[in-house]
Amino acid sequence: MTARVGVVTFPGSLDDGDAARAVRLAGAEPVRLWHGDPGLYGVEAVVLPGGFSYGDYLRCGAIARFAPVMETIVDAARGGLPVLGICNGFQILCEAHLLPGALTRNQHLHFRNRDQFLRIETVGTAWTNAFQPGQEVLIPVKNGEGCYVADPATLDRLEAEGRVVARYLGGNPNGSQRDIAAITNEAGNVVGIMPHPEHAVEALTGPSLDGLGFFTSVLKHLVGAPA
């Protein structure tokens, strides 16, 4: 039976269609979820896509965190539902306190859009088990508020617990502390990533196919999950 993966659309979402396409290319059925509807309709995983939810007013992700669908997703994530937050989705996960830290204005104060090498640090998550530890991947990055920050104790804990999922290679595009590009929660079911894996799933439009592994990983995870 084909896995069903929800993709949320908020007002101002930009990459929800691309995320749904990536889910389909990975072999799952994308299910479009609406910010104002708390129902998840039986999906087995959720993607929070990139964009500018609610116009990035107040702070990026600060309003989206209170959307009716997010109330359901937060509860489900705490119960083990795999959730991937990409760019703005990562910001929403931090605002919802499913992930620690925050994403702030790029240190150089410029929007950065380029193909970016990453090193996969952690493969024990629902969204990275298709990779090898230390694998280098090429995925686009595009953000203006992508600088990951946290207090030193939180950063040390993320390092010690193996919760840094990916780091920037070949130059840090936004000033993120310790070159952090992606992190996970303690259980490994929630991952936030600032670069855009959904833009690296087809040779025609992406710099590589490396992003597809994030989406095939969750299918592998779901197959192995207890019924």
Short mmCIF file of C-alpha atoms in Angstrom, two decimals:
data_model
loop_
_atom_site.label_atom_id
_atom_site.label_comp_id
_atom_site.label_asym_id
_atom_site.label_seq_id
_atom_site.Cartn_x
_atom_site.Cartn_y
_atom_site.Cartn_z
CA MET A 1 0.00 0.00 0.00
CA THR A 2 1.38 3.43 -0.98
CA ALA A 3 2.41 5.64 1.93
CA ARG A 4 0.56 8.93 2.30
CA VAL A 5 2.71 11.98 3.07
CA GLY A 6 1.04 15.28 3.87
CA VAL A 7 2.35 18.58 2.50
CA VAL A 8 1.01 21.67 4.28
CA THR A 9 0.10 24.87 2.45
CA PHE A 10 0.15 28.10 4.44
CA PRO A 11 -0.68 31.56 3.06
CA GLY A 12 2.62 32.53 1.46
CA SER A 13 3.96 28.99 0.98
CA LEU A 14 6.22 28.89 -2.06
CA ASP A 15 7.54 25.35 -2.38
CA ASP A 16 4.57 23.20 -1.41
CA GLY A 17 4.09 22.05 -5.00
CA ASP A 18 7.75 21.13 -5.31
CA ALA A 19 7.60 19.21 -2.03
CA ALA A 20 4.54 17.29 -3.22
CA ARG A 21 6.34 16.43 -6.44
CA ALA A 22 9.36 15.17 -4.50
CA VAL A 23 7.09 12.99 -2.38
CA ARG A 24 5.56 11.54 -5.56
CA LEU A 25 8.94 10.91 -7.18
CA ALA A 26 10.04 9.07 -4.04
CA GLY A 27 7.12 6.68 -4.46
CA ALA A 28 4.58 8.02 -1.97
CA GLU A 29 1.20 9.67 -2.37
CA PRO A 30 1.30 13.39 -1.57
CA VAL A 31 -1.72 14.64 0.37
CA ARG A 32 -2.27 18.39 0.37
CA LEU A 33 -3.06 19.77 3.83
CA TRP A 34 -4.49 23.25 4.45
CA HIS A 35 -3.26 25.52 7.24
CA GLY A 36 -6.78 26.28 8.46
CA ASP A 37 -7.92 22.66 8.65
CA PRO A 38 -6.67 20.67 11.66
CA GLY A 39 -7.31 17.33 9.95
CA LEU A 40 -4.37 15.18 8.84
CA TYR A 41 -6.52 12.69 6.92
CA GLY A 42 -4.56 9.60 7.76
CA VAL A 43 -1.14 10.75 6.51
CA GLU A 44 1.86 8.86 7.84
CA ALA A 45 4.33 11.75 7.62
CA VAL A 46 4.22 15.50 7.04
CA VAL A 47 6.35 18.03 5.16
CA LEU A 48 6.29 21.71 6.13
CA PRO A 49 7.51 23.43 2.95
CA GLY A 50 9.57 26.51 2.24
CA GLY A 51 8.18 29.93 1.51
CA PHE A 52 7.04 32.96 3.46
CA SER A 53 4.14 31.75 5.62
CA TYR A 54 1.83 34.61 6.55
CA GLY A 55 4.26 37.00 4.87
CA ASP A 56 6.95 36.35 7.53
CA TYR A 57 5.22 38.94 9.72
CA LEU A 58 6.42 39.25 13.33
CA ARG A 59 9.08 36.55 12.78
CA CYS A 60 9.47 33.84 10.19
CA GLY A 61 7.13 31.03 11.22
CA ALA A 62 5.80 32.86 14.28
CA ILE A 63 2.22 33.06 13.01
CA ALA A 64 2.20 29.73 11.18
CA ARG A 65 3.05 28.04 14.47
CA PHE A 66 -0.50 28.85 15.65
CA ALA A 67 -2.30 27.57 12.53
CA PRO A 68 -4.99 24.96 13.29
CA VAL A 69 -3.12 22.28 11.33
CA MET A 70 0.01 22.90 13.40
CA GLU A 71 -1.79 22.17 16.64
CA THR A 72 -2.53 18.70 15.30
CA ILE A 73 0.94 18.24 13.83
CA VAL A 74 2.67 19.22 17.08
CA ASP A 75 0.68 16.63 19.03
CA ALA A 76 1.24 13.97 16.37
CA ALA A 77 4.98 14.71 16.16
CA ARG A 78 5.31 14.26 19.90
CA GLY A 79 3.67 10.88 19.37
CA GLY A 80 6.19 9.87 16.70
CA LEU A 81 4.80 11.22 13.41
CA PRO A 82 7.71 11.96 11.04
CA VAL A 83 7.83 15.67 10.21
CA LEU A 84 10.28 17.40 7.86
CA GLY A 85 10.51 21.19 7.95
CA ILE A 86 12.28 22.76 4.97
CA CYS A 87 13.53 26.37 5.22
CA ASN A 88 10.40 28.20 6.42
CA GLY A 89 9.23 24.82 7.70
CA PHE A 90 12.40 24.62 9.83
CA GLN A 91 11.59 28.06 11.22
CA ILE A 92 8.06 26.91 12.05
CA LEU A 93 9.37 23.82 13.86
CA CYS A 94 11.58 26.02 16.03
CA GLU A 95 8.73 28.42 16.75
CA ALA A 96 6.54 25.44 17.70
CA HIS A 97 9.27 24.19 20.07
CA LEU A 98 9.54 20.87 18.30
CA LEU A 99 13.19 21.77 17.64
CA PRO A 100 15.52 23.94 19.76
CA GLY A 101 17.14 27.19 18.72
CA ALA A 102 16.05 29.74 16.13
CA LEU A 103 16.69 30.88 12.57
CA THR A 104 17.71 34.53 12.36
CA ARG A 105 18.71 37.04 9.68
CA ASN A 106 21.71 35.96 7.61
CA GLN A 107 24.82 37.46 9.16
CA HIS A 108 25.77 39.23 5.93
CA LEU A 109 22.20 40.63 5.71
CA HIS A 110 21.73 39.41 2.13
CA PHE A 111 19.39 36.82 0.65
CA ARG A 112 21.52 33.86 -0.41
CA ASN A 113 20.54 31.62 -3.34
CA ARG A 114 23.04 29.04 -4.55
CA ASP A 115 23.78 25.33 -4.87
CA GLN A 116 25.28 24.24 -1.57
CA PHE A 117 27.34 21.24 -0.52
CA LEU A 118 26.35 19.60 2.76
CA ARG A 119 27.81 16.78 4.82
CA ILE A 120 25.27 14.35 6.29
CA GLU A 121 26.22 13.85 9.93
CA THR A 122 23.36 11.76 11.25
CA VAL A 123 21.63 8.92 9.41
CA GLY A 124 19.57 7.61 12.32
CA THR A 125 16.56 9.83 11.63
CA ALA A 126 13.32 9.13 9.79
CA TRP A 127 14.46 11.48 7.03
CA THR A 128 18.15 10.56 6.54
CA ASN A 129 18.43 6.78 6.79
CA ALA A 130 19.00 6.45 3.02
CA PHE A 131 22.36 8.26 3.32
CA GLN A 132 25.76 7.17 4.58
CA PRO A 133 27.46 8.91 7.52
CA GLY A 134 29.68 11.65 6.19
CA GLN A 135 28.10 11.57 2.73
CA GLU A 136 28.43 14.84 0.83
CA VAL A 137 25.36 16.08 -1.06
CA LEU A 138 24.59 19.07 -3.27
CA ILE A 139 21.31 20.82 -2.55
CA PRO A 140 20.10 24.39 -3.29
CA VAL A 141 19.91 26.91 -0.49
CA LYS A 142 17.79 30.06 -0.69
CA ASN A 143 17.10 32.12 2.39
CA GLY A 144 17.35 35.49 4.03
CA GLU A 145 16.77 34.28 7.61
CA GLY A 146 18.69 31.01 7.62
CA CYS A 147 21.26 31.63 10.34
CA TYR A 148 20.81 28.90 12.96
CA VAL A 149 21.52 30.08 16.50
CA ALA A 150 21.20 28.55 19.95
CA ASP A 151 22.83 29.01 23.34
CA PRO A 152 26.15 27.18 23.86
CA ALA A 153 24.61 24.53 26.11
CA THR A 154 22.01 23.66 23.46
CA LEU A 155 24.65 23.49 20.74
CA ASP A 156 26.82 21.25 22.90
CA ARG A 157 23.85 18.98 23.62
CA LEU A 158 22.97 18.70 19.92
CA GLU A 159 26.58 17.71 19.20
CA ALA A 160 26.83 15.24 22.07
CA GLU A 161 23.52 13.54 21.22
CA GLY A 162 24.27 13.27 17.50
CA ARG A 163 21.39 15.56 16.58
CA VAL A 164 23.22 17.72 14.05
CA VAL A 165 21.84 16.19 10.86
CA ALA A 166 23.85 18.15 8.26
CA ARG A 167 26.52 20.84 8.06
CA TYR A 168 27.47 23.30 5.35
CA LEU A 169 30.59 22.52 3.33
CA GLY A 170 32.58 24.85 1.09
CA GLY A 171 31.46 27.99 2.87
CA ASN A 172 28.68 28.84 5.28
CA PRO A 173 25.95 30.69 3.33
CA ASN A 174 24.28 32.40 6.26
CA GLY A 175 26.53 32.35 9.33
CA SER A 176 24.80 29.46 11.10
CA GLN A 177 26.58 28.51 14.29
CA ARG A 178 28.88 25.49 13.91
CA ASP A 179 27.94 25.37 10.21
CA ILE A 180 24.63 23.71 11.13
CA ALA A 181 22.28 23.18 8.18
CA ALA A 182 19.87 20.69 9.75
CA ILE A 183 19.00 19.25 13.16
CA THR A 184 16.66 16.65 14.63
CA ASN A 185 14.73 16.12 17.83
CA GLU A 186 15.66 13.50 20.42
CA ALA A 187 13.45 10.83 18.88
CA GLY A 188 14.73 11.40 15.34
CA ASN A 189 11.27 11.75 13.78
CA VAL A 190 11.36 15.55 13.42
CA VAL A 191 14.01 17.13 11.18
CA GLY A 192 14.49 20.76 10.21
CA ILE A 193 16.71 21.64 7.26
CA MET A 194 17.43 25.07 5.83
CA PRO A 195 18.51 24.00 2.28
CA HIS A 196 15.89 22.65 -0.11
CA PRO A 197 16.08 18.90 -0.85
CA GLU A 198 12.86 19.11 -2.90
CA HIS A 199 14.81 21.15 -5.48
CA ALA A 200 17.34 18.36 -6.01
CA VAL A 201 15.19 15.44 -7.12
CA GLU A 202 15.34 15.66 -10.93
CA ALA A 203 18.28 16.07 -13.32
CA LEU A 204 16.34 18.53 -15.47
CA THR A 205 15.78 21.13 -12.77
CA GLY A 206 18.22 20.45 -9.93
CA PRO A 207 21.98 20.44 -9.41
CA SER A 208 21.81 16.78 -8.38
CA LEU A 209 19.40 14.05 -7.30
CA ASP A 210 20.75 14.14 -3.76
CA GLY A 211 17.61 15.61 -2.22
CA LEU A 212 15.53 12.60 -3.11
CA GLY A 213 17.16 10.63 -0.30
CA PHE A 214 15.33 12.65 2.33
CA PHE A 215 12.00 11.54 0.89
CA THR A 216 12.92 7.91 0.23
CA SER A 217 14.27 7.76 3.79
CA VAL A 218 10.87 8.40 5.32
CA LEU A 219 9.33 5.64 3.20
CA LYS A 220 12.01 3.25 4.42
CA HIS A 221 11.30 4.40 7.97
CA LEU A 222 7.56 3.84 7.59
CA VAL A 223 8.08 0.33 6.23
CA GLY A 224 10.13 -0.53 9.29
CA ALA A 225 7.87 1.22 11.79
CA PRO A 226 5.72 -0.97 14.05
CA ALA A 227 2.10 -1.25 12.95
#
